[in-house]
CSV table of N, CA, C and O in Angstrom, one decimal:
chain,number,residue,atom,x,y,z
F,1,UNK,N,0.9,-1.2,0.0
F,1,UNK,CA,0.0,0.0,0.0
F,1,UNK,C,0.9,1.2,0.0
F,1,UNK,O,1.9,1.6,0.7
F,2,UNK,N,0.4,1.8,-0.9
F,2,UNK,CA,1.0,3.0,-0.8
F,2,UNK,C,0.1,4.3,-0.5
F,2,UNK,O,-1.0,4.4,-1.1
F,3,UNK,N,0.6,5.6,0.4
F,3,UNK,CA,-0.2,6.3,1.1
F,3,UNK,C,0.3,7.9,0.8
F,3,UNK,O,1.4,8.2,1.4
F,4,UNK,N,-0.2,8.9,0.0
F,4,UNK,CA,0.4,10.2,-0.1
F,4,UNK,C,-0.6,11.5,-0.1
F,4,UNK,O,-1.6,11.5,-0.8
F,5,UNK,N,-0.4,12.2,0.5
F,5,UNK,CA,-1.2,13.1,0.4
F,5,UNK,C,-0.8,14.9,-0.5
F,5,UNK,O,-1.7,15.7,-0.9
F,6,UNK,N,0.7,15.0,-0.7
F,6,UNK,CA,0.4,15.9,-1.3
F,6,UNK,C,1.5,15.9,-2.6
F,6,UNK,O,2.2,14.9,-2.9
F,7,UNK,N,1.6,17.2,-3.3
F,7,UNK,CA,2.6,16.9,-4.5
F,7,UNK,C,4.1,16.4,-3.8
F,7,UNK,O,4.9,15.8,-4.4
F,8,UNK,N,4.2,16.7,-2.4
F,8,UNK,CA,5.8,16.2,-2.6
F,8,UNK,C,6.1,15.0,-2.7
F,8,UNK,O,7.2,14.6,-2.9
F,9,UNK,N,5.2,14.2,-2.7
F,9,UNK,CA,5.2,12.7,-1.9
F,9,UNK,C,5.4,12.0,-3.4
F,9,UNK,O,6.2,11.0,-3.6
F,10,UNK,N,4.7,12.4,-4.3
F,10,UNK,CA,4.5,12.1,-5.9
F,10,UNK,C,5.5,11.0,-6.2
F,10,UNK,O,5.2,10.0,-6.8
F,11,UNK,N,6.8,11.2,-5.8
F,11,UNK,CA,8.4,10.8,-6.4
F,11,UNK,C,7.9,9.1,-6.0
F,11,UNK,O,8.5,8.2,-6.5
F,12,UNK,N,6.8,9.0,-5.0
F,12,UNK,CA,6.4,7.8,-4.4
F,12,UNK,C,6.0,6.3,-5.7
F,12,UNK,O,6.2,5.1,-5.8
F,13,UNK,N,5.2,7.4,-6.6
F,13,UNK,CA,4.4,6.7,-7.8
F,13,UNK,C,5.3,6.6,-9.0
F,13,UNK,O,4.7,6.5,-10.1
F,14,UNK,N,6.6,6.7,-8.9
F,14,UNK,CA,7.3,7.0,-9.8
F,14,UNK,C,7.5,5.3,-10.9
F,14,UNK,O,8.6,5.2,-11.5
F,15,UNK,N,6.7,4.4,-10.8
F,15,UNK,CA,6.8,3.0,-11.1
F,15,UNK,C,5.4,3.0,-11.2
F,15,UNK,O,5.1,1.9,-10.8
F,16,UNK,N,4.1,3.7,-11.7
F,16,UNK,CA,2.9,3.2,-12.1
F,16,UNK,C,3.1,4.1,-13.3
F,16,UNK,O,3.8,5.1,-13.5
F,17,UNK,N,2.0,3.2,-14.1
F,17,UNK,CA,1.5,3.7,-15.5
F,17,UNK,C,1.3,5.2,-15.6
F,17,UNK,O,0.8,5.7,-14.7
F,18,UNK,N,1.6,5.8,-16.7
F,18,UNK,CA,1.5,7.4,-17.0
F,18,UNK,C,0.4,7.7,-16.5
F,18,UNK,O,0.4,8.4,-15.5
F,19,UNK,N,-0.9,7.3,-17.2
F,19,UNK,CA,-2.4,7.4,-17.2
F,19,UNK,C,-2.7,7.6,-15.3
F,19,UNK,O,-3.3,8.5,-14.8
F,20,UNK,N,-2.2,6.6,-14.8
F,20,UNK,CA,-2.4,6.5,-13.7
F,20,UNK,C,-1.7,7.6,-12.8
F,20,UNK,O,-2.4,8.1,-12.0
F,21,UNK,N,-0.6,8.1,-12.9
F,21,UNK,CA,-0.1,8.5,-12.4
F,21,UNK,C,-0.8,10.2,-12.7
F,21,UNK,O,-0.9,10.8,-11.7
F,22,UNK,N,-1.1,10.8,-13.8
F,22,UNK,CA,-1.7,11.6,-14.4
F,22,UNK,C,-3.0,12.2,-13.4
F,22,UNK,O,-3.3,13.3,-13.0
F,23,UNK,N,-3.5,10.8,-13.2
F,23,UNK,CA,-4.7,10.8,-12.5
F,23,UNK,C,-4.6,11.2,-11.0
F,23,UNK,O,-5.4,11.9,-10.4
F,24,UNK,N,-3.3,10.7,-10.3
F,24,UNK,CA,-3.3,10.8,-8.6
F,24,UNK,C,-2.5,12.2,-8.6
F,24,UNK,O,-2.5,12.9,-7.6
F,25,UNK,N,-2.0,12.6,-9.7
F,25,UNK,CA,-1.2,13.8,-9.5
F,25,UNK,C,-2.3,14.8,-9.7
F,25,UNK,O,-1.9,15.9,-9.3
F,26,UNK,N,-3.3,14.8,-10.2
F,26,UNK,CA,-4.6,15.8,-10.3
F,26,UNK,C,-5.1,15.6,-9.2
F,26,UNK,O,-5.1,16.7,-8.6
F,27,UNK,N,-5.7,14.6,-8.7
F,27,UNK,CA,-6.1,14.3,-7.3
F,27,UNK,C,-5.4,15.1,-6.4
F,27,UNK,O,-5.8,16.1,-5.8
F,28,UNK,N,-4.2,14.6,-6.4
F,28,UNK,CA,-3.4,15.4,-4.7
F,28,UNK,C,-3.0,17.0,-5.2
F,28,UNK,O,-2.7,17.7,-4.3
F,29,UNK,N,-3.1,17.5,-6.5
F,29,UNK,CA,-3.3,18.8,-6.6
F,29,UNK,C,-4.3,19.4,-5.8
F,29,UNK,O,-4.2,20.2,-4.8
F,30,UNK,N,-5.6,18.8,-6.3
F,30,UNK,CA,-6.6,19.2,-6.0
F,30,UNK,C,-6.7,19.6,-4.3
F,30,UNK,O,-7.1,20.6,-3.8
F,31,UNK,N,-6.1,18.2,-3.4
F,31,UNK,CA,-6.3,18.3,-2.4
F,31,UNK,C,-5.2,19.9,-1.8
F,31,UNK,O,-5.4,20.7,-0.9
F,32,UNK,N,-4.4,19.8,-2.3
F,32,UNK,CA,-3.1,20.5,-1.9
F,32,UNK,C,-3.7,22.0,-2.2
F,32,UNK,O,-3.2,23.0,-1.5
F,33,UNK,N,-4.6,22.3,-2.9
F,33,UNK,CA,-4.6,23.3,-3.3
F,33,UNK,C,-6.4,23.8,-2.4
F,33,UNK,O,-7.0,24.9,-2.5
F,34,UNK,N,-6.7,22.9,-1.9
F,34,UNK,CA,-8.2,23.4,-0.9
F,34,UNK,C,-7.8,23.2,0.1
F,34,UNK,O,-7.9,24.2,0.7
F,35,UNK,N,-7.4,22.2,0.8
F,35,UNK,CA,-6.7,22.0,2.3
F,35,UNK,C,-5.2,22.0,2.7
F,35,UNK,O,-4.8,21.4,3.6
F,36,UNK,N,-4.3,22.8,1.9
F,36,UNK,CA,-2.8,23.2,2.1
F,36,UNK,C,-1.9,22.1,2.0
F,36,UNK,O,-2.0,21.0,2.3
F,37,UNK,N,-0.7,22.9,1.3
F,37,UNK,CA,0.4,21.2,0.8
F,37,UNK,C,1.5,21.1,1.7
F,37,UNK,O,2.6,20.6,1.4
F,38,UNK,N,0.9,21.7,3.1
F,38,UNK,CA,1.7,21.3,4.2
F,38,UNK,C,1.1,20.7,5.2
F,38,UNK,O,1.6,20.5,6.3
F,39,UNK,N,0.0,20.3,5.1
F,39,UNK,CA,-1.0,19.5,6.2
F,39,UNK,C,-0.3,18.1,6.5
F,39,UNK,O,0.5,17.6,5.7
F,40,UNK,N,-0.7,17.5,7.9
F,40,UNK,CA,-0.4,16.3,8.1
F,40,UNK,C,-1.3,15.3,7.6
F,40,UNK,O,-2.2,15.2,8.5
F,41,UNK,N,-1.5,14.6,6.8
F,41,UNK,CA,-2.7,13.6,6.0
F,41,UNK,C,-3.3,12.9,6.8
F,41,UNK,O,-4.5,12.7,6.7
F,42,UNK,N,-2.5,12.3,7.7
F,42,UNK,CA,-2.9,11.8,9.2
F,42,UNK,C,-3.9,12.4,10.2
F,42,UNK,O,-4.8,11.8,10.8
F,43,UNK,N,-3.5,13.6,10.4
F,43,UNK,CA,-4.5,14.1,11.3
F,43,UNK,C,-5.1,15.3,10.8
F,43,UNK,O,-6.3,15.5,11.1
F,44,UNK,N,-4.6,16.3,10.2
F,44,UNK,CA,-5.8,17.3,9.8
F,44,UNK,C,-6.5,16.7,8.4
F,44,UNK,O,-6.5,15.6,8.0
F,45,UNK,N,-7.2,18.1,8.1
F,45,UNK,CA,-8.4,17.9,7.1
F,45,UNK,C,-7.8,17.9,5.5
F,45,UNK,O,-7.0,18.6,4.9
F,46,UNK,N,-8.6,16.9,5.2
F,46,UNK,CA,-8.2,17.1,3.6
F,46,UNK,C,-8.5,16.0,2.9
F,46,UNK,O,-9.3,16.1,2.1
F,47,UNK,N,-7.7,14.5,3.3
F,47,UNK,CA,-7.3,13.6,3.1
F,47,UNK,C,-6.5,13.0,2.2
F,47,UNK,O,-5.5,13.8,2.1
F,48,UNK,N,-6.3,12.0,1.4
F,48,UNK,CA,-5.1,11.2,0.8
F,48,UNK,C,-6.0,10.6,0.2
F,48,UNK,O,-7.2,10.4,0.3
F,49,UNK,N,-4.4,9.9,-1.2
F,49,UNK,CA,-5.2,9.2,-1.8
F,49,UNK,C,-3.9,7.5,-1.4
F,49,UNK,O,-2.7,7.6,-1.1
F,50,UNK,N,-4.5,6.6,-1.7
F,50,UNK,CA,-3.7,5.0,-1.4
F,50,UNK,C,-4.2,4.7,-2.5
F,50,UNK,O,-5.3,5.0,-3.1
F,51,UNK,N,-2.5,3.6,-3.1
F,51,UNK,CA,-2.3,3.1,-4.1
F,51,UNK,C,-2.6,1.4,-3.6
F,51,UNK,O,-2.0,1.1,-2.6
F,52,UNK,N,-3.2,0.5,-4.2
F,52,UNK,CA,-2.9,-0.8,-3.5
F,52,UNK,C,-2.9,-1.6,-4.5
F,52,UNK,O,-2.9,-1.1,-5.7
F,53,UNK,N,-2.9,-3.2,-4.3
F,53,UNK,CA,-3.2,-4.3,-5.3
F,53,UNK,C,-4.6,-4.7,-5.0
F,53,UNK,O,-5.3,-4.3,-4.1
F,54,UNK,N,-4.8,-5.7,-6.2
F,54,UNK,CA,-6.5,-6.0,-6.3
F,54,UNK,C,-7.1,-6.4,-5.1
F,54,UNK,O,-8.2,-5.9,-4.8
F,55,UNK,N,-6.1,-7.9,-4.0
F,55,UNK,CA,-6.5,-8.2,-2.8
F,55,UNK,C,-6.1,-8.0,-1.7
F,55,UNK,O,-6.5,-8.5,-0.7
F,56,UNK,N,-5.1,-6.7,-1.9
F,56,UNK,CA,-4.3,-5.9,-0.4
F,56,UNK,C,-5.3,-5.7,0.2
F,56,UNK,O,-6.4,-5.4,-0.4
F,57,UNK,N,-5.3,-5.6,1.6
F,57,UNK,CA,-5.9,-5.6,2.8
F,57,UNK,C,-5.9,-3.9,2.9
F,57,UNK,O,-4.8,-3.9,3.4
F,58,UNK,N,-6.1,-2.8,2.9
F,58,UNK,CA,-5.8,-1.6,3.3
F,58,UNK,C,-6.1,-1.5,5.0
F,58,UNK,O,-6.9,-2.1,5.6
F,59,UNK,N,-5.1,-0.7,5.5
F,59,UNK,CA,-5.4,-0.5,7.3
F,59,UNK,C,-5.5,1.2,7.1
F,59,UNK,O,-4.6,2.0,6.7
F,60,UNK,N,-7.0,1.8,7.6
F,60,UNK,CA,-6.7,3.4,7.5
F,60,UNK,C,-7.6,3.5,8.6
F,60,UNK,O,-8.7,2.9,8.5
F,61,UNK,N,-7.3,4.4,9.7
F,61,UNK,CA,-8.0,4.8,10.7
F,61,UNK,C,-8.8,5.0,10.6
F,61,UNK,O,-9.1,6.0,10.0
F,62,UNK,N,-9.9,4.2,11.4
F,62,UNK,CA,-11.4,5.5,11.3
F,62,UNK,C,-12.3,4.7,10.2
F,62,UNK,O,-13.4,5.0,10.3
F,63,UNK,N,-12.1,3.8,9.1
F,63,UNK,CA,-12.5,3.5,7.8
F,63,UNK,C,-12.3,2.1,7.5
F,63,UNK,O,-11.3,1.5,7.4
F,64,UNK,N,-13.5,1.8,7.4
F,64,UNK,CA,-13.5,0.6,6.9
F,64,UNK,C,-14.0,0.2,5.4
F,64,UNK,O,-15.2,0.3,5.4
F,65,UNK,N,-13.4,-0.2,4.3
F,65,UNK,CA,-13.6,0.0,2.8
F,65,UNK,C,-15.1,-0.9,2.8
F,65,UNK,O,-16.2,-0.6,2.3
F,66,UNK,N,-14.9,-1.9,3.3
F,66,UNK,CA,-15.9,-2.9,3.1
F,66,UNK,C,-17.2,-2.3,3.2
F,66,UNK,O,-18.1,-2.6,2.4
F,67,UNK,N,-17.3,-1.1,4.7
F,67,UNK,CA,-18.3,-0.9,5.3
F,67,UNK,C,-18.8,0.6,4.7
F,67,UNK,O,-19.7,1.3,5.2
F,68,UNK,N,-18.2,0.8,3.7
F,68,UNK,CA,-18.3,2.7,3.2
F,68,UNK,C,-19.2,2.2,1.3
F,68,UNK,O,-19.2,1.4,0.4
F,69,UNK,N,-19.7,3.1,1.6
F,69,UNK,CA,-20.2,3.4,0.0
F,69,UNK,C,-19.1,4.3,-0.5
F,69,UNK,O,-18.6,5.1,0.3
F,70,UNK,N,-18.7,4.2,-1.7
F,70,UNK,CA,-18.0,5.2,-2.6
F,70,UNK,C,-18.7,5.8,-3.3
F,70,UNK,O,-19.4,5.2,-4.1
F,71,UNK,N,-18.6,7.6,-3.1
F,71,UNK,CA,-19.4,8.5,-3.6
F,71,UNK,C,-19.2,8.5,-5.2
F,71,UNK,O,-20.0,9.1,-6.0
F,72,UNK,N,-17.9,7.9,-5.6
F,72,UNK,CA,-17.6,8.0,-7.3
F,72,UNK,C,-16.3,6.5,-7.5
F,72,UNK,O,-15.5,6.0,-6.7
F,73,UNK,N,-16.7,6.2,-8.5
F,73,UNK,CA,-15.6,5.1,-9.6
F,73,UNK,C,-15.6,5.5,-10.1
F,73,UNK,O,-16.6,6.3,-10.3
F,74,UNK,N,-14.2,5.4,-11.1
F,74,UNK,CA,-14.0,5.4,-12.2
F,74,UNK,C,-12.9,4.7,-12.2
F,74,UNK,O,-12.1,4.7,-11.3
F,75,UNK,N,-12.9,3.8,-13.7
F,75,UNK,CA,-11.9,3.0,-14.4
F,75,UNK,C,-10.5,3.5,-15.3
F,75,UNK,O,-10.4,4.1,-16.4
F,76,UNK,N,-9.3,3.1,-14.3
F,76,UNK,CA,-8.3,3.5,-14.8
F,76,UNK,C,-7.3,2.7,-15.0
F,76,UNK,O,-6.4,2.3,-14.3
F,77,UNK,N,-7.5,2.4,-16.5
F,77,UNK,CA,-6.6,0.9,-16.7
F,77,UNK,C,-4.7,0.9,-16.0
F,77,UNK,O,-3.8,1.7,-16.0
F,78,UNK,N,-4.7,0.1,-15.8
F,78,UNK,CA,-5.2,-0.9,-14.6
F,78,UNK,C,-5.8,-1.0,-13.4
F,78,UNK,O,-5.9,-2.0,-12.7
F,79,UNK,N,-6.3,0.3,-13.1
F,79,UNK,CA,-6.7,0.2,-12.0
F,79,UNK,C,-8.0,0.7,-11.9
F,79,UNK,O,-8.4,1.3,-13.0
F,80,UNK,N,-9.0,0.7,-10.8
F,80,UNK,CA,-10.1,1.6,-10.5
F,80,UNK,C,-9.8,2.2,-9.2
F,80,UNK,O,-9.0,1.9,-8.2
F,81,UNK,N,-10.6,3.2,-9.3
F,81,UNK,CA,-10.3,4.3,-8.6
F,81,UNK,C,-11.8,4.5,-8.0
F,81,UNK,O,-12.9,4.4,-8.6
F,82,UNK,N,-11.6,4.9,-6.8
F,82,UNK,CA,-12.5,5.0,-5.8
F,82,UNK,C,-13.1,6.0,-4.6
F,82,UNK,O,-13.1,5.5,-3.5
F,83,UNK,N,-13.8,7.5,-4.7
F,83,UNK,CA,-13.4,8.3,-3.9
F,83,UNK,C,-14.6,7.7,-2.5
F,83,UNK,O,-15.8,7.4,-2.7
F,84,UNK,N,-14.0,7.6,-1.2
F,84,UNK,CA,-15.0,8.0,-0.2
F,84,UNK,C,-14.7,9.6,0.7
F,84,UNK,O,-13.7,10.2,1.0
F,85,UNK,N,-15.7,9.7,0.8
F,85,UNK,CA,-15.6,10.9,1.8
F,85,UNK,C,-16.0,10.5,3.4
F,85,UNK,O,-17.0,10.0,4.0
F,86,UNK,N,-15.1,10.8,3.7
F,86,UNK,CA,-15.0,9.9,5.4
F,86,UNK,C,-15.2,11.0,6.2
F,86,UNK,O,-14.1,11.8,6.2
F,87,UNK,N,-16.2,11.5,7.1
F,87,UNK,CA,-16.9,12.4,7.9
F,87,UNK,C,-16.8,13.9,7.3
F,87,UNK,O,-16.6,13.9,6.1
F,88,UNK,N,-16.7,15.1,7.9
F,88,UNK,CA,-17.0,15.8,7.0
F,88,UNK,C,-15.6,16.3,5.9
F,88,UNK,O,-15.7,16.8,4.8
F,89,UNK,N,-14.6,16.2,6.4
F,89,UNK,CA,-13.9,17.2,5.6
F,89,UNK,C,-12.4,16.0,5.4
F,89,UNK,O,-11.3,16.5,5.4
F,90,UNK,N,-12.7,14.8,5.2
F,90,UNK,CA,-11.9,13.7,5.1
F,90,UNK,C,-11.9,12.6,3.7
F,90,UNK,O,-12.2,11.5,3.9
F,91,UNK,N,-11.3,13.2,2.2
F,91,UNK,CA,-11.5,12.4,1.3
F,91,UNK,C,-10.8,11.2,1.6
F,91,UNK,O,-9.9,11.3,2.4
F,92,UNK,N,-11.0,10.4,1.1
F,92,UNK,CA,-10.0,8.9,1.0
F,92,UNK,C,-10.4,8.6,-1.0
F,92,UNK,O,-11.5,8.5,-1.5
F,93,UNK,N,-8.6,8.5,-1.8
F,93,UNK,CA,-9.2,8.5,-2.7
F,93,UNK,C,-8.6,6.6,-3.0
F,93,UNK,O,-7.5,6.4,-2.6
F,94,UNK,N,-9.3,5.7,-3.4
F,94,UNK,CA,-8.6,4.3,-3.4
F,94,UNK,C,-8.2,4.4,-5.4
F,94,UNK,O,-8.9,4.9,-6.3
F,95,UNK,N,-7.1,4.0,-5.5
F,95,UNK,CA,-6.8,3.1,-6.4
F,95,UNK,C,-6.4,2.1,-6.4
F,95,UNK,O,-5.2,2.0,-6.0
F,96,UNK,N,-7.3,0.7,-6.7
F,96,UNK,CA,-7.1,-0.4,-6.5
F,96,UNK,C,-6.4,-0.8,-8.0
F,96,UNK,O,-6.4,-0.2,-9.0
F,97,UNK,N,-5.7,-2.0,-7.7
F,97,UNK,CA,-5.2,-2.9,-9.3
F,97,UNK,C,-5.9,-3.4,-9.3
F,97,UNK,O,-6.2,-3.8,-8.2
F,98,UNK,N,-6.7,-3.9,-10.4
F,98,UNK,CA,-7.6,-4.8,-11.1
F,98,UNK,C,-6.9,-5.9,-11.5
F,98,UNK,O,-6.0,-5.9,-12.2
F,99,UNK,N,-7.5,-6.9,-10.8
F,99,UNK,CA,-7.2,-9.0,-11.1
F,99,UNK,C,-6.9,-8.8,-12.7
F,99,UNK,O,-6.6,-9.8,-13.4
């Protein structure tokens, strides 16, 4: 699993597909640029986005995937992508690998 919340962290995904990467680097703009790209992802507001595989287990405080509706999918080969919004001001964005 992999876990980043803003542009610096980026260097993280430097090993997934362009497309993909295209995609989380618009995401964590987004977040960087409404909730600050110095926040701690951990505990203030904003949230992160996690990179994982199809049957990784994710561990995130407070959240359980199983137990959440996702407000949005979208298919991003190879992966799908998954936003929850976890209480009020807490995105979680998932990109899973697809089997």
């Amino acid at each position: 699993m992999i876990k980043l919340g803003t542009k610096k962290e980026l260097y993280k995904i430097n090993h997934l597909p362009t497309k993909v990467k295209e995609y989380i680097t618009e995401d964590v703009s987004a977040l960087d640029c409404f909730y600050g790209n110095d926040r701690n992802i951990d505990v203030d507001m904003g949230g992160f986005v996690v990179i994982c595989e199809a049957d990784e287990e994710i561990s995130i405080e407070n959240f359980t995937e199983n137990l959440e509706k996702a407000e949005y999918i979208q298919e991003i080969f190879p992966y799908c992508k998954a936003l929850y919004i976890s209480g009020t001001e807490r995105n979680i964005i998932i990109y899973r690998k697809k089997k």
